[in-house]
Amino acid sequence: MAFIGNMEFLLCSSNNDLFNIYMDDKNQIRCLSSTKNKWTDSHLITQDTSHSFAATIDPKDNIHLFNTEDKNRINYYIYKKKKWLQKASLSLSLKEEKLLYPYCIYHDSYTYLFFYQKELQKNICRLKVIKFEKNKAVEATVLSVDFQGFVNPFKVFSIDKSIYVLFTSLVENKEEIFLVKLNEATKEWEKPFKITDTSVNKLYLDGVIDNTNSLHITWCNYDKDQLSVNYTKLDLKENKILIEPKQLSENKLNCSYPHILFYNDVAFVIWYQYNHLVKCTSQDYGENWSSVKIIEKSKLVNFKRYKFVTNNNMNRIIGDSFYGTLYPTIQFLGLGGDIDDEISTS
C-alpha cells in the first residue's frame, strides 16, 4: 500500500494517555488525544500556516511544541492542565536565511529547541540551540556544517546529564557522520568527533542509544544514484568505534528513511523499499544481523512515520522513530513475529 504524508508525533503520558500531533492539509497543527485507549478529543493548536514543527513531553506530562512560520518565526506552545497555551514567539533569522528541522527535548528540568539556520546564498547551516529558562530564552550556536544540494536532518539525544547531537557535514565534498557533546561541567560544546570515513554521500540519518551507552547509527549511502542502508556502533564514553560501518541492505536498491530502535532487547532497522517496508534484526546489539525480511502487512495497509516519546517507564522500546498504521488504529509495524507484524500503541 502507500507511504503517506509527513512525520507525525505520538506522545504518551505516564498514565498512558496518547496524543497524536500532526500538520493537516492546510498546514495547521492539530492534536488528537486518547484516554483509556479511546480517542476522545481533537484540538486545533494554531490556525497559522506552519512550515514544520516539533514536540516532546516532560516528566510532569506537559507537552512542549514548536512550529516555524513565515518570516522565520518560531512559536512555543505548551499543553498544561488540559489546555494549550502559547508561551513565546521568537523571530530568529534574517530574510536571507531559512530555519530547518526544529527538534526539541526536555533535559535536566529545561526545554531545549535545536534547529538549523541555513544561509540561502551559501552551502552552510548553523546548528542553533535555545534553552528556555524560567523567564528567558538563551540562544547559542553549536557549530556550522557544510552541505551540498540537500541538508540532512540531525538528531539529538538526552542521556543522564549529557546532550549529544548526531549530524553530517562535508569532508572533501562527501558527507561524513559526526557527534558533538555538550560538556556539562563547562557548559560548552566539545569538538565534534568524526564517526565515519567512507567518502560516500549520505542521506536519512538516524540513531539510538542503548542501555550500555552505545550509540547505534543507521543511514543510506548514496552512490551512483543508488541507495543502500548501512550501520555502525560507537562507544559514547570512549568515542570508540565498536563496529565498523557495514551494509545491511542486500543490494543497492531504492532504500530510504531507515530507522533504528530496540524492542525487547532486539535491535531493528526498518526502512522503505519500493512500495513496502523491510527490516533487519540483531539479537546481539549489532554484532550480527539477519537477512532482510519483508514486512508483509506493509503491502496491505497505508502507513507513515511517527516520532514517539513516552513517559511510560514500563515500555519495552528504546528509540523514537517508527513506521505505523494510520489513525484511528495506530500500530507500529515490523516489531512482531512472522504472523503478527505490529504492536499497538495502546
PDB file of C-alpha atoms in Angstrom, residues 13-300:
ATOM      1  CA  SER A  13       1.824  10.289  29.194  1.00  0.00           C
ATOM      2  CA  SER A  14       2.711   8.478  32.430  1.00  0.00           C
ATOM      3  CA  ASN A  15      -0.872   7.200  32.709  1.00  0.00           C
ATOM      4  CA  ASN A  16      -0.869   6.023  29.068  1.00  0.00           C
ATOM      5  CA  ASP A  17      -2.912   8.847  27.561  1.00  0.00           C
ATOM      6  CA  LEU A  18      -1.854   9.248  23.938  1.00  0.00           C
ATOM      7  CA  PHE A  19      -1.503  12.455  21.892  1.00  0.00           C
ATOM      8  CA  ASN A  20      -1.227  12.347  18.100  1.00  0.00           C
ATOM      9  CA  ILE A  21       0.071  15.712  16.837  1.00  0.00           C
ATOM     10  CA  TYR A  22       0.190  16.366  13.106  1.00  0.00           C
ATOM     11  CA  MET A  23       0.026  19.013  10.383  1.00  0.00           C
ATOM     12  CA  ASP A  24      -3.186  18.858   8.334  1.00  0.00           C
ATOM     13  CA  ASP A  25      -3.676  19.574   4.627  1.00  0.00           C
ATOM     14  CA  LYS A  26      -3.933  23.322   5.416  1.00  0.00           C
ATOM     15  CA  ASN A  27      -0.572  23.153   7.225  1.00  0.00           C
ATOM     16  CA  GLN A  28      -2.311  23.829  10.536  1.00  0.00           C
ATOM     17  CA  ILE A  29      -1.205  21.872  13.596  1.00  0.00           C
ATOM     18  CA  ARG A  30      -3.768  19.641  15.273  1.00  0.00           C
ATOM     19  CA  CYS A  31      -3.769  17.257  18.227  1.00  0.00           C
ATOM     20  CA  LEU A  32      -5.848  14.125  18.753  1.00  0.00           C
ATOM     21  CA  SER A  33      -5.933  12.777  22.306  1.00  0.00           C
ATOM     22  CA  SER A  34      -6.975   9.470  23.829  1.00  0.00           C
ATOM     23  CA  THR A  35      -7.979   8.350  27.320  1.00  0.00           C
ATOM     24  CA  LYS A  36      -8.172   4.701  28.358  1.00  0.00           C
ATOM     25  CA  ASN A  37      -7.268   3.605  24.814  1.00  0.00           C
ATOM     26  CA  LYS A  38     -10.124   5.560  23.216  1.00  0.00           C
ATOM     27  CA  TRP A  39      -9.731   8.687  21.084  1.00  0.00           C
ATOM     28  CA  THR A  40     -11.755  11.353  22.885  1.00  0.00           C
ATOM     29  CA  ASP A  41     -10.826  14.840  21.726  1.00  0.00           C
ATOM     30  CA  SER A  42      -9.391  16.926  18.902  1.00  0.00           C
ATOM     31  CA  HIS A  43      -7.696  20.327  19.195  1.00  0.00           C
ATOM     32  CA  LEU A  44      -6.569  22.909  16.669  1.00  0.00           C
ATOM     33  CA  ILE A  45      -3.361  24.156  18.270  1.00  0.00           C
ATOM     34  CA  THR A  46      -2.733  27.008  15.826  1.00  0.00           C
ATOM     35  CA  GLN A  47      -4.605  28.371  12.822  1.00  0.00           C
ATOM     36  CA  ASP A  48      -1.450  29.884  11.375  1.00  0.00           C
ATOM     37  CA  THR A  49       0.259  28.157   8.461  1.00  0.00           C
ATOM     38  CA  SER A  50       3.276  26.168   9.624  1.00  0.00           C
ATOM     39  CA  HIS A  51       6.331  25.034   7.695  1.00  0.00           C
ATOM     40  CA  SER A  52       7.471  22.474  10.279  1.00  0.00           C
ATOM     41  CA  PHE A  53       7.079  21.590  13.939  1.00  0.00           C
ATOM     42  CA  ALA A  54       8.497  19.502  16.774  1.00  0.00           C
ATOM     43  CA  ALA A  55       7.083  18.289  20.085  1.00  0.00           C
ATOM     44  CA  THR A  56       8.061  16.470  23.267  1.00  0.00           C
ATOM     45  CA  ILE A  57       6.588  15.604  26.663  1.00  0.00           C
ATOM     46  CA  ASP A  58       8.182  16.305  30.051  1.00  0.00           C
ATOM     47  CA  PRO A  59       8.103  14.127  33.222  1.00  0.00           C
ATOM     48  CA  LYS A  60       5.033  16.016  34.502  1.00  0.00           C
ATOM     49  CA  ASP A  61       3.136  15.150  31.287  1.00  0.00           C
ATOM     50  CA  ASN A  62       3.242  18.714  29.946  1.00  0.00           C
ATOM     51  CA  ILE A  63       3.642  18.843  26.158  1.00  0.00           C
ATOM     52  CA  HIS A  64       6.073  21.314  24.580  1.00  0.00           C
ATOM     53  CA  LEU A  65       5.559  22.176  20.909  1.00  0.00           C
ATOM     54  CA  PHE A  66       7.399  24.489  18.499  1.00  0.00           C
ATOM     55  CA  ASN A  67       6.360  25.463  14.982  1.00  0.00           C
ATOM     56  CA  THR A  68       8.054  27.545  12.295  1.00  0.00           C
ATOM     57  CA  GLU A  69       6.111  30.116  10.274  1.00  0.00           C
ATOM     58  CA  ASP A  70       6.628  32.716   7.559  1.00  0.00           C
ATOM     59  CA  LYS A  71       9.145  35.481   8.249  1.00  0.00           C
ATOM     60  CA  ASN A  72      11.262  32.933  10.129  1.00  0.00           C
ATOM     61  CA  ARG A  73       9.257  32.981  13.335  1.00  0.00           C
ATOM     62  CA  ILE A  74       9.169  30.160  15.852  1.00  0.00           C
ATOM     63  CA  ASN A  75       6.247  29.837  18.264  1.00  0.00           C
ATOM     64  CA  TYR A  76       6.369  27.921  21.531  1.00  0.00           C
ATOM     65  CA  TYR A  77       3.179  26.239  22.779  1.00  0.00           C
ATOM     66  CA  ILE A  78       2.643  24.249  25.960  1.00  0.00           C
ATOM     67  CA  TYR A  79      -0.131  21.816  26.900  1.00  0.00           C
ATOM     68  CA  LYS A  80      -0.687  22.032  30.649  1.00  0.00           C
ATOM     69  CA  LYS A  81      -3.708  21.184  32.790  1.00  0.00           C
ATOM     70  CA  LYS A  82      -5.574  20.079  29.661  1.00  0.00           C
ATOM     71  CA  LYS A  83      -5.150  23.443  27.902  1.00  0.00           C
ATOM     72  CA  TRP A  84      -2.980  24.610  25.001  1.00  0.00           C
ATOM     73  CA  LEU A  85      -1.287  27.971  25.622  1.00  0.00           C
ATOM     74  CA  GLN A  86       1.192  29.987  23.563  1.00  0.00           C
ATOM     75  CA  LYS A  87       4.228  30.597  25.747  1.00  0.00           C
ATOM     76  CA  ALA A  88       6.532  32.550  23.424  1.00  0.00           C
ATOM     77  CA  SER A  89       7.011  33.797  19.866  1.00  0.00           C
ATOM     78  CA  LEU A  90      10.505  34.491  18.559  1.00  0.00           C
ATOM     79  CA  SER A  91      11.974  35.915  15.357  1.00  0.00           C
ATOM     80  CA  LEU A  92      15.260  34.120  14.937  1.00  0.00           C
ATOM     81  CA  SER A  93      16.523  34.677  11.419  1.00  0.00           C
ATOM     82  CA  LEU A  94      17.202  37.263   8.756  1.00  0.00           C
ATOM     83  CA  LYS A  95      15.252  37.380   5.490  1.00  0.00           C
ATOM     84  CA  GLU A  96      18.095  35.774   3.560  1.00  0.00           C
ATOM     85  CA  GLU A  97      18.145  32.777   5.925  1.00  0.00           C
ATOM     86  CA  LYS A  98      15.855  29.808   6.474  1.00  0.00           C
ATOM     87  CA  LEU A  99      15.001  27.766   9.568  1.00  0.00           C
ATOM     88  CA  LEU A 100      15.104  23.975   9.136  1.00  0.00           C
ATOM     89  CA  TYR A 101      14.409  20.842  11.191  1.00  0.00           C
ATOM     90  CA  PRO A 102      13.223  22.076  14.604  1.00  0.00           C
ATOM     91  CA  TYR A 103      13.995  19.415  17.245  1.00  0.00           C
ATOM     92  CA  CYS A 104      13.017  19.820  20.898  1.00  0.00           C
ATOM     93  CA  ILE A 105      13.950  17.865  24.025  1.00  0.00           C
ATOM     94  CA  TYR A 106      13.297  18.201  27.738  1.00  0.00           C
ATOM     95  CA  HIS A 107      16.600  17.859  29.582  1.00  0.00           C
ATOM     96  CA  ASP A 108      17.547  18.396  33.222  1.00  0.00           C
ATOM     97  CA  SER A 109      14.404  20.475  34.001  1.00  0.00           C
ATOM     98  CA  TYR A 110      14.726  22.713  30.917  1.00  0.00           C
ATOM     99  CA  THR A 111      13.245  22.731  27.420  1.00  0.00           C
ATOM    100  CA  TYR A 112      15.724  22.937  24.542  1.00  0.00           C
ATOM    101  CA  LEU A 113      14.981  23.755  20.920  1.00  0.00           C
ATOM    102  CA  PHE A 114      17.541  22.884  18.228  1.00  0.00           C
ATOM    103  CA  PHE A 115      17.316  23.933  14.581  1.00  0.00           C
ATOM    104  CA  TYR A 116      19.405  24.638  11.502  1.00  0.00           C
ATOM    105  CA  GLN A 117      19.749  28.243  10.329  1.00  0.00           C
ATOM    106  CA  LYS A 118      20.509  27.992   6.617  1.00  0.00           C
ATOM    107  CA  GLU A 119      22.199  30.747   4.633  1.00  0.00           C
ATOM    108  CA  LEU A 120      20.390  30.907   1.292  1.00  0.00           C
ATOM    109  CA  GLN A 121      23.404  32.043  -0.737  1.00  0.00           C
ATOM    110  CA  LYS A 122      25.908  29.661   0.846  1.00  0.00           C
ATOM    111  CA  ASN A 123      26.125  25.902   1.444  1.00  0.00           C
ATOM    112  CA  ILE A 124      26.351  26.446   5.186  1.00  0.00           C
ATOM    113  CA  CYS A 125      23.991  25.743   8.087  1.00  0.00           C
ATOM    114  CA  ARG A 126      24.478  26.901  11.652  1.00  0.00           C
ATOM    115  CA  LEU A 127      23.193  24.486  14.268  1.00  0.00           C
ATOM    116  CA  LYS A 128      21.491  26.690  16.861  1.00  0.00           C
ATOM    117  CA  VAL A 129      20.034  25.864  20.277  1.00  0.00           C
ATOM    118  CA  ILE A 130      17.704  27.826  22.548  1.00  0.00           C
ATOM    119  CA  LYS A 131      17.486  26.934  26.228  1.00  0.00           C
ATOM    120  CA  PHE A 132      14.191  28.059  27.757  1.00  0.00           C
ATOM    121  CA  GLU A 133      14.655  29.033  31.376  1.00  0.00           C
ATOM    122  CA  LYS A 134      12.004  30.480  33.703  1.00  0.00           C
ATOM    123  CA  ASN A 135      11.641  33.926  32.188  1.00  0.00           C
ATOM    124  CA  LYS A 136      14.150  33.998  29.373  1.00  0.00           C
ATOM    125  CA  ALA A 137      15.354  32.194  26.261  1.00  0.00           C
ATOM    126  CA  VAL A 138      19.120  31.768  25.886  1.00  0.00           C
ATOM    127  CA  GLU A 139      20.285  31.252  22.291  1.00  0.00           C
ATOM    128  CA  ALA A 140      23.649  29.804  21.268  1.00  0.00           C
ATOM    129  CA  THR A 141      25.392  28.484  18.152  1.00  0.00           C
ATOM    130  CA  VAL A 142      26.622  24.897  18.479  1.00  0.00           C
ATOM    131  CA  LEU A 143      28.585  24.683  15.217  1.00  0.00           C
ATOM    132  CA  SER A 144      28.414  25.167  11.464  1.00  0.00           C
ATOM    133  CA  VAL A 145      28.002  22.363   8.923  1.00  0.00           C
ATOM    134  CA  ASP A 146      28.733  22.263   5.204  1.00  0.00           C
ATOM    135  CA  PHE A 147      26.378  20.643   2.723  1.00  0.00           C
ATOM    136  CA  GLN A 148      25.780  20.328  -0.996  1.00  0.00           C
ATOM    137  CA  GLY A 149      22.340  20.178  -2.538  1.00  0.00           C
ATOM    138  CA  PHE A 150      20.434  18.557   0.331  1.00  0.00           C
ATOM    139  CA  VAL A 151      20.622  19.367   4.048  1.00  0.00           C
ATOM    140  CA  ASN A 152      20.425  16.194   6.142  1.00  0.00           C
ATOM    141  CA  PRO A 153      18.405  16.314   9.375  1.00  0.00           C
ATOM    142  CA  PHE A 154      20.275  15.936  12.653  1.00  0.00           C
ATOM    143  CA  LYS A 155      19.288  14.001  15.786  1.00  0.00           C
ATOM    144  CA  VAL A 156      19.508  14.999  19.469  1.00  0.00           C
ATOM    145  CA  PHE A 157      19.913  12.657  22.449  1.00  0.00           C
ATOM    146  CA  SER A 158      19.465  13.417  26.148  1.00  0.00           C
ATOM    147  CA  ILE A 159      21.274  10.855  28.312  1.00  0.00           C
ATOM    148  CA  ASP A 160      21.728  11.384  32.068  1.00  0.00           C
ATOM    149  CA  LYS A 161      23.291  14.869  32.311  1.00  0.00           C
ATOM    150  CA  SER A 162      24.601  14.969  28.740  1.00  0.00           C
ATOM    151  CA  ILE A 163      23.238  16.158  25.404  1.00  0.00           C
ATOM    152  CA  TYR A 164      24.562  14.727  22.125  1.00  0.00           C
ATOM    153  CA  VAL A 165      23.843  15.812  18.543  1.00  0.00           C
ATOM    154  CA  LEU A 166      24.348  13.423  15.618  1.00  0.00           C
ATOM    155  CA  PHE A 167      24.796  15.171  12.257  1.00  0.00           C
ATOM    156  CA  THR A 168      26.514  15.073   8.869  1.00  0.00           C
ATOM    157  CA  SER A 169      28.900  17.567   7.299  1.00  0.00           C
ATOM    158  CA  LEU A 170      31.063  17.616   4.192  1.00  0.00           C
ATOM    159  CA  VAL A 171      34.617  16.294   4.221  1.00  0.00           C
ATOM    160  CA  GLU A 172      36.258  16.638   0.815  1.00  0.00           C
ATOM    161  CA  ASN A 173      32.815  17.068  -0.790  1.00  0.00           C
ATOM    162  CA  LYS A 174      31.353  13.885   0.760  1.00  0.00           C
ATOM    163  CA  GLU A 175      29.077  13.674   3.794  1.00  0.00           C
ATOM    164  CA  GLU A 176      30.552  12.108   6.901  1.00  0.00           C
ATOM    165  CA  ILE A 177      28.792  11.469  10.226  1.00  0.00           C
ATOM    166  CA  PHE A 178      29.805  13.406  13.340  1.00  0.00           C
ATOM    167  CA  LEU A 179      28.813  13.528  17.003  1.00  0.00           C
ATOM    168  CA  VAL A 180      29.086  16.591  19.238  1.00  0.00           C
ATOM    169  CA  LYS A 181      28.559  16.646  23.019  1.00  0.00           C
ATOM    170  CA  LEU A 182      27.608  19.365  25.489  1.00  0.00           C
ATOM    171  CA  ASN A 183      30.146  19.340  28.339  1.00  0.00           C
ATOM    172  CA  GLU A 184      28.041  19.587  31.492  1.00  0.00           C
ATOM    173  CA  ALA A 185      30.933  20.892  33.592  1.00  0.00           C
ATOM    174  CA  THR A 186      31.892  23.812  31.340  1.00  0.00           C
ATOM    175  CA  LYS A 187      28.501  24.226  29.588  1.00  0.00           C
ATOM    176  CA  GLU A 188      30.471  24.346  26.331  1.00  0.00           C
ATOM    177  CA  TRP A 189      30.135  22.183  23.226  1.00  0.00           C
ATOM    178  CA  GLU A 190      33.113  19.892  22.722  1.00  0.00           C
ATOM    179  CA  LYS A 191      34.975  19.375  19.455  1.00  0.00           C
ATOM    180  CA  PRO A 192      32.905  17.136  17.117  1.00  0.00           C
ATOM    181  CA  PHE A 193      34.014  13.512  16.782  1.00  0.00           C
ATOM    182  CA  LYS A 194      34.068  12.135  13.216  1.00  0.00           C
ATOM    183  CA  ILE A 195      32.423   8.686  13.190  1.00  0.00           C
ATOM    184  CA  THR A 196      32.663   7.660   9.532  1.00  0.00           C
ATOM    185  CA  ASP A 197      35.386   7.919   6.917  1.00  0.00           C
ATOM    186  CA  THR A 198      33.741   6.289   3.921  1.00  0.00           C
ATOM    187  CA  SER A 199      33.980   9.088   1.313  1.00  0.00           C
ATOM    188  CA  VAL A 200      30.411   8.396   0.178  1.00  0.00           C
ATOM    189  CA  ASN A 201      27.446  10.776   0.187  1.00  0.00           C
ATOM    190  CA  LYS A 202      24.890  10.007   2.898  1.00  0.00           C
ATOM    191  CA  LEU A 203      21.155  10.525   3.470  1.00  0.00           C
ATOM    192  CA  TYR A 204      18.482   9.733   6.088  1.00  0.00           C
ATOM    193  CA  LEU A 205      20.490   9.691   9.321  1.00  0.00           C
ATOM    194  CA  ASP A 206      19.057   8.011  12.440  1.00  0.00           C
ATOM    195  CA  GLY A 207      20.437   6.676  15.722  1.00  0.00           C
ATOM    196  CA  VAL A 208      19.571   5.210  19.129  1.00  0.00           C
ATOM    197  CA  ILE A 209      21.469   4.889  22.424  1.00  0.00           C
ATOM    198  CA  ASP A 210      21.102   1.531  24.201  1.00  0.00           C
ATOM    199  CA  ASN A 211      21.284   0.657  27.917  1.00  0.00           C
ATOM    200  CA  THR A 212      25.084   0.295  27.751  1.00  0.00           C
ATOM    201  CA  ASN A 213      25.577   3.863  26.464  1.00  0.00           C
ATOM    202  CA  SER A 214      26.473   2.636  22.992  1.00  0.00           C
ATOM    203  CA  LEU A 215      25.226   4.665  20.040  1.00  0.00           C
ATOM    204  CA  HIS A 216      23.791   2.651  17.128  1.00  0.00           C
ATOM    205  CA  ILE A 217      23.595   4.573  13.847  1.00  0.00           C
ATOM    206  CA  THR A 218      21.926   3.893  10.522  1.00  0.00           C
ATOM    207  CA  TRP A 219      21.854   5.854   7.272  1.00  0.00           C
ATOM    208  CA  CYS A 220      21.759   5.443   3.493  1.00  0.00           C
ATOM    209  CA  ASN A 221      24.871   5.618   1.332  1.00  0.00           C
ATOM    210  CA  TYR A 222      24.059   7.463  -1.883  1.00  0.00           C
ATOM    211  CA  ASP A 223      26.400   6.159  -4.557  1.00  0.00           C
ATOM    212  CA  LYS A 224      25.883   6.362  -8.308  1.00  0.00           C
ATOM    213  CA  ASP A 225      22.158   7.139  -7.904  1.00  0.00           C
ATOM    214  CA  GLN A 226      21.685   4.065  -5.707  1.00  0.00           C
ATOM    215  CA  LEU A 227      20.810   3.933  -2.010  1.00  0.00           C
ATOM    216  CA  SER A 228      21.976   1.262   0.450  1.00  0.00           C
ATOM    217  CA  VAL A 229      21.224   1.013   4.193  1.00  0.00           C
ATOM    218  CA  ASN A 230      24.267   0.979   6.465  1.00  0.00           C
ATOM    219  CA  TYR A 231      25.029   0.625  10.177  1.00  0.00           C
ATOM    220  CA  THR A 232      27.782   1.372  12.702  1.00  0.00           C
ATOM    221  CA  LYS A 233      28.177   1.403  16.501  1.00  0.00           C
ATOM    222  CA  LEU A 234      30.009   3.835  18.783  1.00  0.00           C
ATOM    223  CA  ASP A 235      31.061   3.720  22.463  1.00  0.00           C
ATOM    224  CA  LEU A 236      29.969   7.113  23.811  1.00  0.00           C
ATOM    225  CA  LYS A 237      32.283   7.128  26.832  1.00  0.00           C
ATOM    226  CA  GLU A 238      35.455   6.447  24.856  1.00  0.00           C
ATOM    227  CA  ASN A 239      34.439   7.866  21.458  1.00  0.00           C
ATOM    228  CA  LYS A 240      35.498   4.496  20.072  1.00  0.00           C
ATOM    229  CA  ILE A 241      34.064   2.728  17.024  1.00  0.00           C
ATOM    230  CA  LEU A 242      32.846  -0.668  18.237  1.00  0.00           C
ATOM    231  CA  ILE A 243      31.519  -1.925  14.900  1.00  0.00           C
ATOM    232  CA  GLU A 244      32.855  -0.606  11.605  1.00  0.00           C
ATOM    233  CA  PRO A 245      30.301   0.569   9.014  1.00  0.00           C
ATOM    234  CA  LYS A 246      28.559  -2.339   7.318  1.00  0.00           C
ATOM    235  CA  GLN A 247      25.836  -2.605   4.693  1.00  0.00           C
ATOM    236  CA  LEU A 248      22.527  -4.109   5.853  1.00  0.00           C
ATOM    237  CA  SER A 249      20.516  -3.943   2.645  1.00  0.00           C
ATOM    238  CA  GLU A 250      21.301  -6.858   0.365  1.00  0.00           C
ATOM    239  CA  ASN A 251      21.565  -4.783  -2.781  1.00  0.00           C
ATOM    240  CA  LYS A 252      21.848  -1.143  -3.742  1.00  0.00           C
ATOM    241  CA  LEU A 253      18.149  -0.623  -4.216  1.00  0.00           C
ATOM    242  CA  ASN A 254      15.632   2.149  -3.777  1.00  0.00           C
ATOM    243  CA  CYS A 255      16.117   2.250   0.020  1.00  0.00           C
ATOM    244  CA  SER A 256      15.070   5.282   2.077  1.00  0.00           C
ATOM    245  CA  TYR A 257      14.245   6.512   5.591  1.00  0.00           C
ATOM    246  CA  PRO A 258      15.902   3.785   7.704  1.00  0.00           C
ATOM    247  CA  HIS A 259      15.007   3.895  11.412  1.00  0.00           C
ATOM    248  CA  ILE A 260      16.754   2.037  14.219  1.00  0.00           C
ATOM    249  CA  LEU A 261      15.297   1.000  17.596  1.00  0.00           C
ATOM    250  CA  PHE A 262      15.310  -1.700  20.258  1.00  0.00           C
ATOM    251  CA  TYR A 263      12.256  -3.721  21.215  1.00  0.00           C
ATOM    252  CA  ASN A 264      12.527  -6.460  23.857  1.00  0.00           C
ATOM    253  CA  ASP A 265      16.348  -6.135  23.647  1.00  0.00           C
ATOM    254  CA  VAL A 266      16.344  -6.886  19.902  1.00  0.00           C
ATOM    255  CA  ALA A 267      17.728  -4.250  17.523  1.00  0.00           C
ATOM    256  CA  PHE A 268      15.574  -3.422  14.493  1.00  0.00           C
ATOM    257  CA  VAL A 269      16.471  -1.417  11.414  1.00  0.00           C
ATOM    258  CA  ILE A 270      13.361  -0.790   9.311  1.00  0.00           C
ATOM    259  CA  TRP A 271      13.259   1.081   6.020  1.00  0.00           C
ATOM    260  CA  TYR A 272      11.110   1.836   2.993  1.00  0.00           C
ATOM    261  CA  GLN A 273      11.980  -0.124  -0.153  1.00  0.00           C
ATOM    262  CA  TYR A 274       9.928   0.196  -3.331  1.00  0.00           C
ATOM    263  CA  ASN A 275       6.281   0.133  -2.131  1.00  0.00           C
ATOM    264  CA  HIS A 276       6.671  -1.664   1.196  1.00  0.00           C
ATOM    265  CA  LEU A 277       8.765  -1.897   4.362  1.00  0.00           C
ATOM    266  CA  VAL A 278      11.610  -4.288   5.132  1.00  0.00           C
ATOM    267  CA  LYS A 279      13.655  -4.975   8.256  1.00  0.00           C
ATOM    268  CA  CYS A 280      16.881  -6.416   9.630  1.00  0.00           C
ATOM    269  CA  THR A 281      17.238  -7.553  13.236  1.00  0.00           C
ATOM    270  CA  SER A 282      20.125  -8.206  15.610  1.00  0.00           C
ATOM    271  CA  GLN A 283      19.998 -10.335  18.762  1.00  0.00           C
ATOM    272  CA  ASP A 284      23.493  -9.304  19.950  1.00  0.00           C
ATOM    273  CA  TYR A 285      23.467  -5.493  19.909  1.00  0.00           C
ATOM    274  CA  GLY A 286      24.602  -5.079  16.340  1.00  0.00           C
ATOM    275  CA  GLU A 287      27.353  -7.691  16.052  1.00  0.00           C
ATOM    276  CA  ASN A 288      25.358  -9.869  13.659  1.00  0.00           C
ATOM    277  CA  TRP A 289      22.311  -9.030  11.560  1.00  0.00           C
ATOM    278  CA  SER A 290      19.595 -11.145   9.994  1.00  0.00           C
ATOM    279  CA  SER A 291      18.875 -11.219   6.304  1.00  0.00           C
ATOM    280  CA  VAL A 292      16.431  -8.617   5.002  1.00  0.00           C
ATOM    281  CA  LYS A 293      12.787  -9.577   5.589  1.00  0.00           C
ATOM    282  CA  ILE A 294       9.701  -8.020   4.040  1.00  0.00           C
ATOM    283  CA  ILE A 295       7.113  -6.680   6.495  1.00  0.00           C
ATOM    284  CA  GLU A 296       4.154  -8.289   4.803  1.00  0.00           C
ATOM    285  CA  LYS A 297       1.500  -6.143   6.451  1.00  0.00           C
ATOM    286  CA  SER A 298       3.035  -3.032   4.836  1.00  0.00           C
ATOM    287  CA  LYS A 299       1.854  -4.408   1.485  1.00  0.00           C
ATOM    288  CA  LEU A 300      -1.748  -4.426   2.758  1.00  0.00           C
TER     289      LEU A 300
END
